[in-house]
Coordinates of C-alpha atoms and ligand atoms in Angstrom, one line a residue:
Chain A
M272 CA -20.6 -21.7 -7.9
S273 CA -20.4 -21.5 -4.1
V274 CA -19.1 -19.6 -1.2
L275 CA -16.7 -21.8 0.8
I276 CA -16.4 -21.1 4.4
Y277 CA -13.3 -22.3 6.5
T278 CA -14.9 -23.2 9.9
E279 CA -12.1 -23.9 12.3
T280 CA -12.1 -26.6 14.8
E281 CA -10.0 -27.4 17.8
Q282 CA -9.7 -31.0 18.9
G283 CA -12.9 -31.8 17.1
K284 CA -15.0 -28.9 18.5
F285 CA -16.0 -25.8 16.4
K286 CA -14.1 -22.9 17.6
K287 CA -16.2 -20.0 18.8
N288 CA -15.6 -18.0 15.7
A289 CA -17.1 -20.7 13.5
G290 CA -20.7 -19.6 14.2
E291 CA -20.0 -15.9 13.2
L292 CA -18.1 -17.1 10.1
A293 CA -20.9 -19.5 9.1
S294 CA -23.4 -16.9 9.5
Y295 CA -21.4 -14.4 7.3
G296 CA -20.8 -17.0 4.6
V297 CA -24.5 -18.1 4.4
A298 CA -25.7 -14.5 4.2
L299 CA -23.1 -13.7 1.4
A300 CA -24.0 -16.9 -0.5
K301 CA -27.7 -15.9 -0.3
N302 CA -27.0 -12.5 -1.6
M303 CA -25.0 -13.9 -4.5
G304 CA -27.7 -16.8 -5.2
V305 CA -25.1 -19.5 -4.7
H306 CA -24.6 -22.5 -2.3
S307 CA -22.8 -22.1 1.0
V308 CA -20.2 -24.8 1.7
A309 CA -18.1 -25.1 4.9
I310 CA -14.9 -27.0 5.1
A311 CA -14.0 -28.5 8.7
F312 CA -11.2 -30.5 9.8
H313 CA -12.0 -33.5 12.0
P314 CA -15.4 -32.1 13.4
E315 CA -17.1 -34.3 15.9
D316 CA -20.3 -32.7 14.9
A317 CA -20.6 -31.4 11.5
Q318 CA -24.2 -31.0 11.6
A319 CA -23.9 -28.3 14.1
L320 CA -23.4 -26.0 11.2
S321 CA -27.1 -26.5 10.2
A322 CA -27.9 -23.9 12.9
Y323 CA -26.6 -21.1 10.6
G324 CA -28.2 -22.5 7.5
V325 CA -24.8 -23.9 5.8
D326 CA -25.9 -26.0 2.7
K327 CA -23.0 -28.5 2.8
V328 CA -20.2 -29.3 5.1
L329 CA -17.0 -30.9 3.7
R330 CA -15.7 -33.1 6.5
V331 CA -11.9 -33.8 6.2
S332 CA -10.7 -36.7 8.2
H333 CA -7.4 -37.2 6.8
A334 CA -5.3 -38.8 9.8
E335 CA -2.5 -36.1 9.2
L336 CA -4.8 -33.2 9.3
A337 CA -6.0 -33.8 12.8
S338 CA -4.2 -30.7 14.0
F339 CA -3.6 -27.4 12.4
N340 CA -0.8 -27.2 9.8
A341 CA -0.8 -24.1 7.7
K342 CA 0.5 -25.5 4.4
A343 CA -1.2 -28.7 4.5
Y344 CA -4.7 -26.9 5.6
A345 CA -4.2 -24.4 3.1
S346 CA -3.7 -26.9 0.2
A347 CA -6.8 -28.7 1.5
I348 CA -8.9 -25.6 1.5
S349 CA -7.4 -24.7 -2.1
Q350 CA -8.5 -28.1 -3.4
A351 CA -12.0 -27.7 -1.8
A352 CA -12.4 -24.3 -3.3
K353 CA -11.6 -25.8 -6.8
S354 CA -13.8 -28.9 -6.4
E355 CA -16.7 -26.6 -5.1
A356 CA -16.2 -24.0 -7.9
A357 CA -16.0 -21.4 -5.1
S358 CA -16.0 -17.8 -6.3
V359 CA -15.5 -16.6 -2.6
V360 CA -13.6 -18.2 0.2
V361 CA -14.3 -16.8 3.8
V362 CA -12.0 -17.1 6.6
S363 CA -11.8 -15.6 10.1
S364 CA -9.2 -13.3 11.7
S365 CA -7.8 -16.0 13.9
A366 CA -4.0 -16.3 14.2
D367 CA -4.5 -19.7 12.3
A368 CA -6.6 -18.3 9.6
K369 CA -4.3 -15.4 8.9
Y370 CA -1.3 -17.7 8.7
L371 CA -3.0 -19.7 6.0
S372 CA -5.1 -17.4 4.1
P373 CA -2.1 -15.8 1.9
L374 CA -1.2 -19.2 1.0
V375 CA -4.7 -20.0 -0.2
A376 CA -4.9 -16.6 -2.0
A377 CA -1.6 -17.3 -3.8
T378 CA -2.6 -20.8 -4.9
L379 CA -6.0 -19.8 -6.2
Q380 CA -4.7 -16.4 -7.6
A381 CA -7.5 -15.0 -5.5
S382 CA -8.0 -11.3 -4.4
Y383 CA -7.6 -11.5 -0.6
A384 CA -8.9 -8.7 1.7
P385 CA -8.3 -9.2 5.4
N386 CA -10.1 -7.4 8.4
V387 CA -13.4 -7.0 6.6
V388 CA -16.2 -5.6 8.9
A389 CA -19.3 -6.2 6.9
L390 CA -20.9 -8.0 4.0
P391 CA -19.7 -6.8 0.7
E392 CA -20.8 -3.1 -0.3
S393 CA -21.5 -4.7 -3.8
T394 CA -20.8 -7.9 -5.6
T395 CA -20.4 -6.5 -9.1
P396 CA -18.0 -5.0 -8.8
F397 CA -17.0 -6.7 -5.6
V398 CA -16.3 -4.1 -3.0
V399 CA -15.6 -4.9 0.8
K400 CA -15.2 -2.5 3.5
R401 CA -12.0 -3.4 5.8
T402 CA -10.1 -1.7 8.5
A403 CA -6.8 -0.1 7.6
F404 CA -4.3 2.3 9.1
S405 CA -4.6 0.3 12.4
N406 CA -8.2 1.1 12.7
K407 CA -7.8 4.8 12.2
G408 CA -9.6 4.3 8.9
F409 CA -11.4 2.0 6.4
A410 CA -10.5 1.0 3.0
H411 CA -13.3 0.3 0.4
T412 CA -11.4 -2.6 -1.6
T413 CA -12.3 -3.8 -4.9
L414 CA -11.4 -7.4 -5.4
S415 CA -10.9 -7.9 -9.2
A416 CA -9.7 -11.6 -9.6
A417 CA -12.1 -14.4 -10.5
I418 CA -11.9 -15.8 -6.9
K419 CA -12.2 -13.3 -4.1
M420 CA -11.1 -14.3 -0.3
I421 CA -12.5 -12.4 2.7
G422 CA -10.9 -12.3 6.0
V423 CA -13.8 -11.5 8.3
A424 CA -12.7 -9.1 11.4
N425 CA -13.3 -10.7 14.8
N426 CA -16.7 -10.0 16.2
A427 CA -17.7 -7.6 13.3
Y428 CA -20.6 -9.5 11.9
G429 CA -22.0 -11.5 14.7
V430 CA -23.8 -14.7 15.0
H431 CA -27.1 -15.0 13.0
E432 CA -29.0 -18.3 13.6
N433 CA -30.7 -19.5 10.6
S434 CA -31.4 -23.1 10.8
G435 CA -31.7 -25.2 7.6
S436 CA -30.8 -28.7 6.4
T437 CA -27.2 -29.4 5.9
T438 CA -25.5 -32.4 4.0
V439 CA -22.2 -33.6 5.3
T440 CA -19.9 -35.2 2.9
D441 CA -16.4 -36.5 3.3
F442 CA -13.7 -34.6 1.4
E443 CA -10.4 -36.3 0.8
P444 CA -7.8 -33.9 -0.4
S445 CA -4.6 -35.3 -1.8
M446 CA -1.6 -34.7 0.4
E447 CA 2.1 -35.0 -0.3
A448 CA 4.8 -35.2 2.3
S449 CA 6.1 -31.8 1.2
Q450 CA 3.1 -30.2 2.7
F451 CA 4.2 -31.2 6.1
S452 CA 7.9 -29.7 5.9
T453 CA 7.0 -27.5 8.7
K454 CA 5.9 -29.2 11.8
T455 CA 4.4 -28.2 15.2
T456 CA 6.5 -29.8 17.9
S457 CA 4.9 -28.4 21.0
V458 CA 1.9 -26.1 22.0
D459 CA 1.9 -23.9 25.0
K460 CA -1.6 -22.8 25.7
V461 CA -3.6 -22.6 28.8
A462 CA -6.6 -24.9 28.1
G463 CA -10.1 -23.3 28.8
K464 CA -9.0 -19.8 29.4
A465 CA -10.6 -17.1 27.4
T466 CA -8.2 -15.6 24.8
I467 CA -7.9 -11.9 23.6
A468 CA -9.2 -13.1 20.1
D469 CA -12.3 -14.7 21.4
A470 CA -13.4 -13.5 24.7
D471 CA -16.4 -11.3 25.1
I472 CA -14.8 -9.3 27.6
V473 CA -11.1 -8.1 28.1
V474 CA -9.7 -6.6 31.2
S475 CA -6.4 -4.6 30.4
A476 CA -4.1 -2.9 32.6
G477 CA -1.0 -0.6 32.1
R478 CA 1.7 1.1 33.9
G479 CA -0.6 2.7 36.3
L480 CA -0.6 -0.6 38.1
K481 CA 2.9 0.2 39.3
G482 CA 4.4 -3.4 39.1
P483 CA 3.8 -7.0 38.4
E484 CA 2.9 -8.0 41.8
N485 CA -0.3 -6.0 41.6
W486 CA -1.8 -8.0 38.8
G487 CA -3.7 -10.3 41.3
M488 CA -6.7 -8.1 41.3
I489 CA -6.6 -7.8 37.5
E490 CA -6.8 -11.7 37.2
E491 CA -9.4 -11.8 39.8
L492 CA -11.6 -9.2 37.8
A493 CA -11.1 -11.0 34.8
S494 CA -12.1 -14.4 36.4
V495 CA -15.1 -13.0 37.8
L496 CA -16.2 -11.8 34.3
G497 CA -14.9 -14.7 32.3
A498 CA -12.6 -12.3 30.5
A499 CA -9.3 -12.5 28.9
T500 CA -6.2 -10.3 30.4
A501 CA -4.3 -8.0 28.3
C502 CA -1.8 -5.2 29.0
S503 CA -0.2 -1.9 27.4
K504 CA 3.1 -2.2 25.5
P505 CA 5.4 -0.8 28.3
V506 CA 3.8 -3.3 30.6
S507 CA 5.1 -6.2 28.5
D508 CA 8.4 -4.5 27.6
L509 CA 9.2 -4.3 31.3
G510 CA 8.5 -7.8 31.6
W511 CA 5.6 -7.4 34.0
R512 CA 3.4 -9.5 31.8
P513 CA 3.9 -11.9 28.9
H514 CA 4.2 -10.5 25.3
G515 CA 1.3 -12.3 24.3
E516 CA -0.9 -10.0 26.4
H517 CA 0.4 -6.8 24.7
V518 CA -2.6 -5.2 22.7
G519 CA -2.4 -2.1 20.4
Q520 CA -1.2 -1.1 17.1
T521 CA 2.0 -3.2 17.4
G522 CA 0.3 -6.0 19.5
K523 CA -2.7 -7.9 19.4
P524 CA -5.8 -6.2 18.1
V525 CA -9.1 -6.3 20.4
A526 CA -12.4 -6.3 19.0
T527 CA -14.4 -7.5 22.0
N528 CA -18.0 -6.4 23.5
L529 CA -16.4 -4.9 26.5
Y530 CA -13.0 -3.5 27.1
I531 CA -12.0 -2.4 30.5
A532 CA -8.8 -0.2 30.6
I533 CA -7.2 0.2 34.0
G534 CA -4.3 2.7 34.5
I535 CA -3.8 3.0 30.8
S536 CA -3.2 6.5 29.4
G537 CA -4.8 5.9 26.0
A538 CA -1.8 6.6 23.7
I539 CA -2.7 6.8 20.0
Q540 CA -0.9 3.5 19.4
H541 CA -2.8 1.8 22.2
L542 CA -6.2 3.2 21.0
A543 CA -5.7 2.1 17.4
G544 CA -5.5 -1.4 18.5
V545 CA -8.4 -1.5 20.9
S546 CA -11.0 0.9 19.2
A547 CA -12.8 -1.9 17.4
S548 CA -14.1 -3.0 20.8
K549 CA -17.8 -2.1 21.3
V550 CA -17.9 -0.8 24.6
K551 CA -14.9 0.8 26.6
V552 CA -14.7 1.3 30.3
V553 CA -11.7 3.4 31.5
I554 CA -10.6 3.7 35.1
N555 CA -7.8 6.2 35.6
T556 CA -6.7 8.7 38.4
D557 CA -6.0 11.4 36.0
P558 CA -9.2 13.0 34.6
E559 CA -7.1 14.4 31.7
A560 CA -6.2 11.0 30.5
P561 CA -6.6 10.9 26.7
F562 CA -8.2 7.6 27.0
F563 CA -11.6 9.2 28.5
K564 CA -12.1 10.7 25.2
A565 CA -12.3 7.4 23.6
A566 CA -14.2 5.7 26.3
D567 CA -18.0 5.0 26.7
Y568 CA -17.9 4.9 30.4
G569 CA -15.3 6.4 32.6
I570 CA -14.2 6.5 36.3
V571 CA -11.8 8.9 37.7
G572 CA -10.4 6.8 40.6
D573 CA -7.3 4.9 42.0
A574 CA -7.3 1.4 40.5
F575 CA -6.2 0.0 43.9
E576 CA -9.4 1.3 45.4
V577 CA -11.8 0.9 42.6
V578 CA -10.9 -2.5 41.2
P579 CA -11.4 -4.4 44.5
K580 CA -14.7 -2.8 45.2
L581 CA -15.8 -3.5 41.5
I582 CA -14.9 -7.3 42.1
E583 CA -17.0 -7.4 45.1
K584 CA -19.9 -5.7 43.4
L585 CA -19.5 -7.7 40.3
K586 CA -19.6 -11.1 42.4
A587 CA -22.7 -9.9 44.1
F588 CA -24.3 -9.0 40.7
K589 CA -23.4 -12.3 39.2
A590 CA -24.7 -14.1 42.3
A591 CA -28.2 -12.2 41.9
N592 CA -28.4 -12.9 38.2
A593 CA -27.2 -16.4 38.1
Chain B
M228 CA 23.2 -18.0 4.8
K229 CA 22.0 -15.3 2.5
I230 CA 19.4 -13.2 4.3
L231 CA 16.8 -10.6 2.9
V232 CA 15.0 -8.5 5.2
C233 CA 11.9 -6.9 3.5
I234 CA 11.1 -3.5 4.9
S235 CA 7.8 -1.5 4.4
N236 CA 7.8 2.1 4.7
V237 CA 4.8 3.2 6.8
P238 CA 3.4 6.3 8.5
D239 CA 4.7 6.9 11.9
T240 CA 2.5 5.3 14.6
T241 CA 1.6 8.8 15.9
S242 CA 0.2 9.9 12.6
K243 CA -3.1 11.3 12.1
I244 CA -4.8 9.7 9.2
N245 CA -6.6 11.7 6.6
F246 CA -7.6 11.2 3.0
K247 CA -7.7 13.6 -0.1
E248 CA -8.8 13.6 -3.7
N249 CA -12.5 12.9 -2.8
N250 CA -11.3 10.2 -0.2
T251 CA -9.6 8.2 -2.8
Q252 CA -6.0 8.8 -1.6
F253 CA -4.1 8.7 1.6
D254 CA -2.9 12.1 2.5
T255 CA 0.6 12.2 3.3
T256 CA 0.9 15.8 4.1
G257 CA 2.6 16.2 7.4
V258 CA 3.1 12.4 7.8
Q259 CA 6.5 11.2 8.7
F260 CA 7.3 7.8 7.3
V261 CA 9.3 5.1 9.3
M262 CA 10.4 1.5 9.2
N263 CA 7.6 -0.8 9.9
P264 CA 7.8 -1.7 13.5
N265 CA 7.5 -5.4 12.8
D266 CA 10.4 -5.1 10.3
E267 CA 12.7 -3.4 13.0
F268 CA 12.5 -6.6 15.0
G269 CA 13.3 -8.8 11.9
L270 CA 16.3 -6.5 11.0
T271 CA 17.7 -6.8 14.6
R272 CA 17.5 -10.7 14.6
A273 CA 19.0 -10.6 11.2
M274 CA 22.0 -8.6 12.4
W275 CA 22.3 -11.4 15.1
F276 CA 22.6 -14.0 12.3
K277 CA 25.2 -11.9 10.5
E278 CA 27.4 -11.2 13.5
K279 CA 27.1 -14.7 15.3
Q280 CA 26.5 -17.0 12.1
G281 CA 28.3 -15.1 9.4
A282 CA 25.2 -14.5 7.3
S283 CA 25.2 -12.0 4.5
L284 CA 22.3 -9.4 5.0
S285 CA 20.5 -7.6 2.3
V286 CA 17.5 -5.4 2.7
V287 CA 14.7 -4.5 0.2
T288 CA 11.7 -2.1 -0.2
V289 CA 9.3 -1.9 -3.2
G290 CA 8.6 1.8 -3.5
D291 CA 9.5 4.9 -5.2
A292 CA 12.6 7.2 -4.2
S293 CA 10.8 8.4 -1.0
V294 CA 11.6 5.2 0.7
E295 CA 15.3 5.5 0.5
P296 CA 15.9 7.1 3.9
T297 CA 14.4 4.0 5.6
L298 CA 16.7 1.9 3.5
R299 CA 19.6 4.0 4.3
K300 CA 18.6 3.6 8.0
A301 CA 18.6 -0.2 7.6
L302 CA 22.2 0.1 6.0
A303 CA 23.3 2.3 8.9
I304 CA 22.1 -0.3 11.3
G305 CA 24.3 -2.8 9.7
A306 CA 22.8 -4.5 6.4
D307 CA 25.5 -5.0 3.8
Q308 CA 23.6 -3.8 0.9
G309 CA 20.0 -2.6 -0.1
Y310 CA 17.6 -2.9 -2.9
R311 CA 15.0 -0.7 -3.9
I312 CA 12.4 -2.1 -6.4
D313 CA 11.1 0.7 -8.4
A314 CA 7.4 0.3 -8.2
L315 CA 4.6 1.9 -6.2
P316 CA 3.4 -1.0 -3.9
T317 CA -0.1 -1.2 -5.1
D318 CA -1.1 -4.5 -3.3
G319 CA 0.3 -7.3 -1.4
F320 CA 0.1 -9.7 -4.5
A321 CA 2.1 -7.3 -6.7
V322 CA 4.6 -6.5 -3.9
A323 CA 5.1 -10.2 -3.4
K324 CA 5.8 -10.9 -7.1
E325 CA 8.5 -8.1 -7.2
L326 CA 10.2 -9.5 -4.0
A327 CA 10.0 -12.9 -5.5
A328 CA 11.8 -12.1 -8.6
L329 CA 14.6 -10.7 -6.5
V330 CA 14.8 -13.5 -4.2
K331 CA 15.0 -16.1 -7.1
E332 CA 17.8 -14.1 -9.0
E333 CA 19.9 -13.6 -5.8
G334 CA 19.3 -16.9 -4.2
F335 CA 18.4 -15.7 -0.8
D336 CA 17.6 -18.7 1.6
L337 CA 16.2 -16.9 4.5
V338 CA 13.6 -14.0 4.0
I339 CA 12.5 -12.1 7.0
A340 CA 9.5 -9.9 6.6
G341 CA 7.0 -8.6 9.1
R342 CA 3.8 -10.2 10.2
E343 CA 1.9 -7.1 8.9
S344 CA 2.5 -3.5 7.8
I345 CA 0.9 -1.1 10.1
D346 CA -0.5 0.9 7.2
Y347 CA -2.7 -1.3 5.1
N348 CA -2.5 -4.2 7.7
G349 CA -2.4 -6.7 4.8
G350 CA -0.5 -9.3 6.5
M351 CA -0.1 -11.0 3.3
V352 CA 3.3 -10.2 1.6
P353 CA 5.4 -12.9 3.5
G354 CA 2.7 -15.7 3.0
I355 CA 2.3 -15.0 -0.8
L356 CA 5.9 -14.8 -1.2
A357 CA 6.6 -18.1 0.4
S358 CA 4.0 -19.7 -1.8
L359 CA 5.3 -18.0 -5.0
L360 CA 8.8 -19.3 -4.0
D361 CA 7.7 -22.5 -2.6
Y362 CA 9.7 -21.8 0.6
N363 CA 8.6 -22.8 4.0
Y364 CA 6.7 -20.2 6.0
V365 CA 6.0 -19.3 9.6
T366 CA 4.3 -16.1 10.5
N367 CA 3.6 -14.2 13.9
C368 CA 7.1 -15.4 14.6
I369 CA 8.5 -14.5 18.2
S370 CA 11.7 -16.6 18.0
L371 CA 13.9 -18.0 15.3
E372 CA 17.0 -20.2 15.5
I373 CA 18.9 -21.5 12.5
D374 CA 21.2 -24.4 12.7
G375 CA 22.6 -25.3 9.3
E376 CA 19.6 -26.0 7.1
Q377 CA 17.3 -26.5 10.1
A378 CA 15.2 -23.9 11.6
T379 CA 13.2 -23.8 14.8
A380 CA 10.6 -21.0 15.2
I381 CA 8.0 -20.0 17.8
R382 CA 4.9 -18.4 16.6
E383 CA 2.2 -16.7 18.6
I384 CA -1.3 -18.4 18.5
D385 CA -4.6 -17.1 20.0
G386 CA -4.0 -17.7 23.7
G387 CA -0.5 -18.9 23.6
K388 CA 2.4 -20.0 21.5
E389 CA 3.8 -23.1 19.6
T390 CA 7.1 -24.2 18.5
L391 CA 7.6 -25.4 14.9
T392 CA 10.5 -27.0 13.2
T393 CA 11.1 -26.5 9.6
A394 CA 14.1 -26.0 7.3
L395 CA 15.7 -23.4 4.9
P396 CA 14.8 -21.9 2.4
L397 CA 12.3 -20.1 4.8
V398 CA 10.1 -16.9 4.7
I399 CA 9.0 -15.7 8.1
G400 CA 6.7 -12.9 9.2
G401 CA 8.3 -11.5 12.3
Q402 CA 7.1 -9.3 15.1
K403 CA 7.8 -8.0 18.6
G404 CA 9.5 -10.8 20.6
L405 CA 11.8 -11.9 17.9
V406 CA 14.1 -9.8 20.0
E407 CA 13.5 -7.7 23.0
E408 CA 12.5 -4.2 22.5
S409 CA 15.5 -3.0 24.6
D410 CA 17.7 -4.8 22.1
L411 CA 16.4 -3.1 19.0
R412 CA 19.3 -1.5 17.0
I413 CA 19.4 2.2 16.2
P414 CA 22.0 3.6 14.0
N415 CA 25.0 5.0 15.4
M416 CA 27.6 7.7 13.9
R417 CA 29.9 5.0 12.6
G418 CA 27.0 3.0 11.1
I419 CA 25.8 6.1 9.4
M420 CA 29.2 6.8 8.0
M421 CA 29.7 3.4 6.7
A422 CA 26.3 3.4 5.2
R423 CA 27.5 5.9 2.8
Q424 CA 29.8 3.3 1.2
K425 CA 27.3 0.8 0.9
Q426 CA 25.5 -0.2 -2.3
L427 CA 21.8 0.7 -2.7
H428 CA 20.7 -1.2 -5.9
I429 CA 17.8 0.4 -7.8
R430 CA 15.9 -2.2 -9.7
A431 CA 13.3 -1.9 -12.3
A432 CA 9.9 -3.5 -11.6
I433 CA 9.0 -6.5 -13.4
G434 CA 5.5 -5.0 -13.5
T435 CA 2.5 -6.9 -12.4
E436 CA -1.2 -6.5 -11.9
S437 CA -2.6 -6.1 -8.6
L438 CA -5.5 -8.3 -7.7
T439 CA -7.1 -5.5 -5.3
Q440 CA -7.7 -1.9 -5.7
D441 CA -8.6 0.6 -2.9
S442 CA -11.4 2.4 -4.3
S443 CA -12.0 4.8 -1.7
Y444 CA -11.4 5.3 2.1
S445 CA -13.5 6.5 5.0
K446 CA -12.9 7.3 8.7
P447 CA -14.7 5.9 11.7
D448 CA -17.8 7.8 12.9
P449 CA -17.0 10.2 15.6
K450 CA -17.2 8.8 19.1
G451 CA -20.2 9.8 21.3
E452 CA -19.7 11.5 24.7
V453 CA -18.2 9.6 27.5
T454 CA -20.5 8.8 30.6
M455 CA -18.6 9.5 33.7
V456 CA -19.6 7.4 36.7
D457 CA -18.6 8.3 40.4
A458 CA -15.9 6.0 41.6
Q459 CA -18.2 5.6 44.8
D460 CA -21.1 4.4 42.9
L461 CA -20.0 1.3 41.2
D462 CA -23.4 -0.2 41.3
H463 CA -24.4 2.5 38.6
L464 CA -21.6 1.4 36.4
I465 CA -22.6 -2.3 36.6
S466 CA -26.2 -1.1 36.0
L467 CA -25.3 0.8 32.9
L468 CA -23.2 -2.0 31.6
H469 CA -26.1 -4.4 32.1
N470 CA -29.1 -2.4 31.1
Q471 CA -27.7 0.2 28.7
A472 CA -24.7 -1.3 27.0
K473 CA -26.0 -4.8 27.5
V474 CA -22.6 -6.4 27.9
L475 CA -22.9 -8.0 31.3
Ligands
FAD694 C1 6.3 2.6 17.5 C2 5.4 2.5 18.7 C3 4.4 1.5 18.9 C4 3.8 1.4 19.9 N1 2.6 0.4 20.0 C5 1.9 0.4 21.2 C6 0.8 -0.8 21.3 O1 0.7 -1.5 20.4 N2 0.3 -0.7 22.4 C7 0.4 0.2 23.5 O2 -0.3 0.0 24.5 N3 1.4 1.1 23.4 C8 2.1 1.0 22.3 N4 3.0 2.2 22.3 C9 3.3 3.0 23.5 C10 2.4 4.1 23.8 O3 2.9 5.3 23.0 C11 2.4 4.5 25.2 O4 3.7 4.7 25.7 C12 1.8 3.3 26.0 O5 0.6 2.9 25.6 C13 1.6 3.9 27.5 O6 1.3 2.7 28.3 P1 0.5 3.1 29.7 O7 -0.8 3.6 29.4 O8 0.4 1.7 30.3 O9 1.5 3.9 30.5 P2 1.4 5.4 30.9 O10 1.4 6.2 29.7 O11 2.5 5.5 31.9 O12 -0.1 5.6 31.6 C14 -0.3 5.2 32.9 C15 -1.6 5.6 33.2 O13 -1.9 5.1 34.5 C16 -2.7 6.2 35.2 N5 -2.6 5.8 36.7 C17 -1.4 5.9 37.5 N6 -1.5 5.4 38.7 C18 -2.9 5.0 38.6 C19 -3.7 4.3 39.6 N7 -3.3 4.0 40.9 N8 -5.0 4.0 39.2 C20 -5.5 4.1 38.0 N9 -4.8 4.8 37.0 C21 -3.5 5.2 37.4 C22 -1.9 7.4 34.9 O14 -2.8 8.6 35.1 C23 -1.7 7.1 33.3 O15 -2.8 7.6 32.5 C24 4.0 2.4 21.2 C25 4.9 3.3 21.0 C26 5.6 3.3 19.8 C27 6.6 4.5 19.8
AMP695 N1 6.6 -2.3 -0.3 C1 7.3 -3.3 0.4 N2 8.7 -3.5 0.1 C2 9.1 -4.5 0.9 N3 8.5 -5.4 1.8 C3 7.3 -5.1 2.1 C4 6.5 -4.1 1.4 N4 5.3 -4.2 1.8 C5 5.2 -5.1 2.9 N5 6.5 -5.7 2.9 C6 6.9 -6.8 3.7 O1 5.7 -7.6 4.1 C7 5.4 -7.4 5.5 C8 3.9 -7.5 5.8 O2 3.4 -6.5 5.0 P1 1.9 -6.5 4.6 O3 1.6 -7.8 3.8 O4 1.7 -5.2 3.6 O5 1.0 -6.3 5.8 C9 6.1 -6.2 5.9 O6 6.4 -6.3 7.4 C10 7.3 -6.1 5.2 O7 8.3 -7.0 5.7

């Protein structure tokens, strides 16, 4: 028996969430008294997972699996789950993981719970706590099939270093042409820029910014902080910012360490999508803006005055703390 | 092309969420149910295929009679016919199995579902459905073009987007972007009148076990007080974020 952990790679490097996922999987395996096994596609340094105490890494080097393909990866992960007699499969909440996990769950006839925020509350019966109702509540869900699949919510468990010895073995899943009937033909992604999914800090702005021409200071604040940029729904609907930046109940979820909301009123649909962030700072001219009730730190002030000053102060802070 | 749009019926986005029966059930008192926002985008895109490419368009919901107003709305927007599969949607697996039976029987070759339902946020129905049917599958879909049997889709990835080529039969999980917000269809008077003539088939469920059960629910801990900082004293904010919150 084992816990199988899908640790994601991108161009040979482990993605940032791999550490958190490995930490979760190892802790779960220890609780259950079974082995922890990670599967990774084309990792340059599979041994890196020893830092989290993963017992074994299955390294997949199949030439056609060098870049993500949901159906093919799902098939490889399902095959690994069978060959490792996995009773639990752990995946992240990345866009790729959410794409392939229902395919794995269907193949394994597994009970699947996404957006899980902690280690299982119990393992017999197997009960996990997950967010539901767009972060307005939690469901305590019993997974009743023989194989369980857990999608760990971003940034919910954290990284726990726990070094141990890791064996790396090559795993060769059998692949058929039909696994590749959906192909990626082009990827449009800014390399090296923090994404809403994995940034430690997200700087977000709303209609209070008045127009797309005013986003220069938002970009600059984000760059000083190494943050990703985001926006409220009307801002993307108006075409001021790309759709990919829209966060909230009907946009991307944000579960970052620090969320800075500038000129955003804090409508219930916005709050639902960002409330999983640990610390929220709100900058708004209106002291009655509902967002202040959901904030940790608030500043009543005009973004056009506060943000440029904040950029200068942060630059000085960074320089002093470098 | 025979299109099926899968629609889930969810609490309106402004709903306050409460639980009853000792926190074992979602309390629907005072909650208004609406078409899942992700499905509205899918339905509007499907209308385009109907009008421009002559596709037939059916809609389906797995649910009890209370979901019918949402299905009627979809008919008023322009779907040709509707199906209600008479079962309470207990989990993603069970819903996908019910939908798969309908798709097989009626031979739909394009199934448009949503990326996720905003109530239980499973994000699993379209993927499990694709797997059960052995159809191609793309989710987080923000663009879909069909040319004969060939399909080109764009999906959102973390930090960007990617273009995929695939073929019918196909299941997609759609979301905002599939059509522009301003192009979303809403029913007009004529549509509402015409919908009265359209068929809403009630199908018995095949009945299937669910693989997950929500044993109970809980609510997030109440939020602590906000600390207000003077706009003239941003050093104080930075110091709080550094020393107290430890996020800088
Ligand atoms: C079905 C549905 C789904 C939705 N989903 C989402 C979602 O996922 N995400 C989302 O964000 N919204 C969503 N919404 C929209 C939501 O209801 C609000 O309309 C939206 O969040 C408001 O955006 P905003 O705060 O940017 O704009 P506004 O509500 O217009 O607020 C602008 C704020 O800026 C402040 N302001 C003005 N000038 C300044 C200044 N100079 N400096 C500082 N502050 C200033 C104002 O005081 C105000 O609080 C949804 C709505 C519906 C109906
Ligand atoms: N009860 C249901 N009836 C019909 N379609 C559904 C139902 N539940 C979910 N779906 C479809 O599956 C998508 C994803 O839902 P979910 O997996 O529940 O997050 C929804 O946007 C719908 O298209």
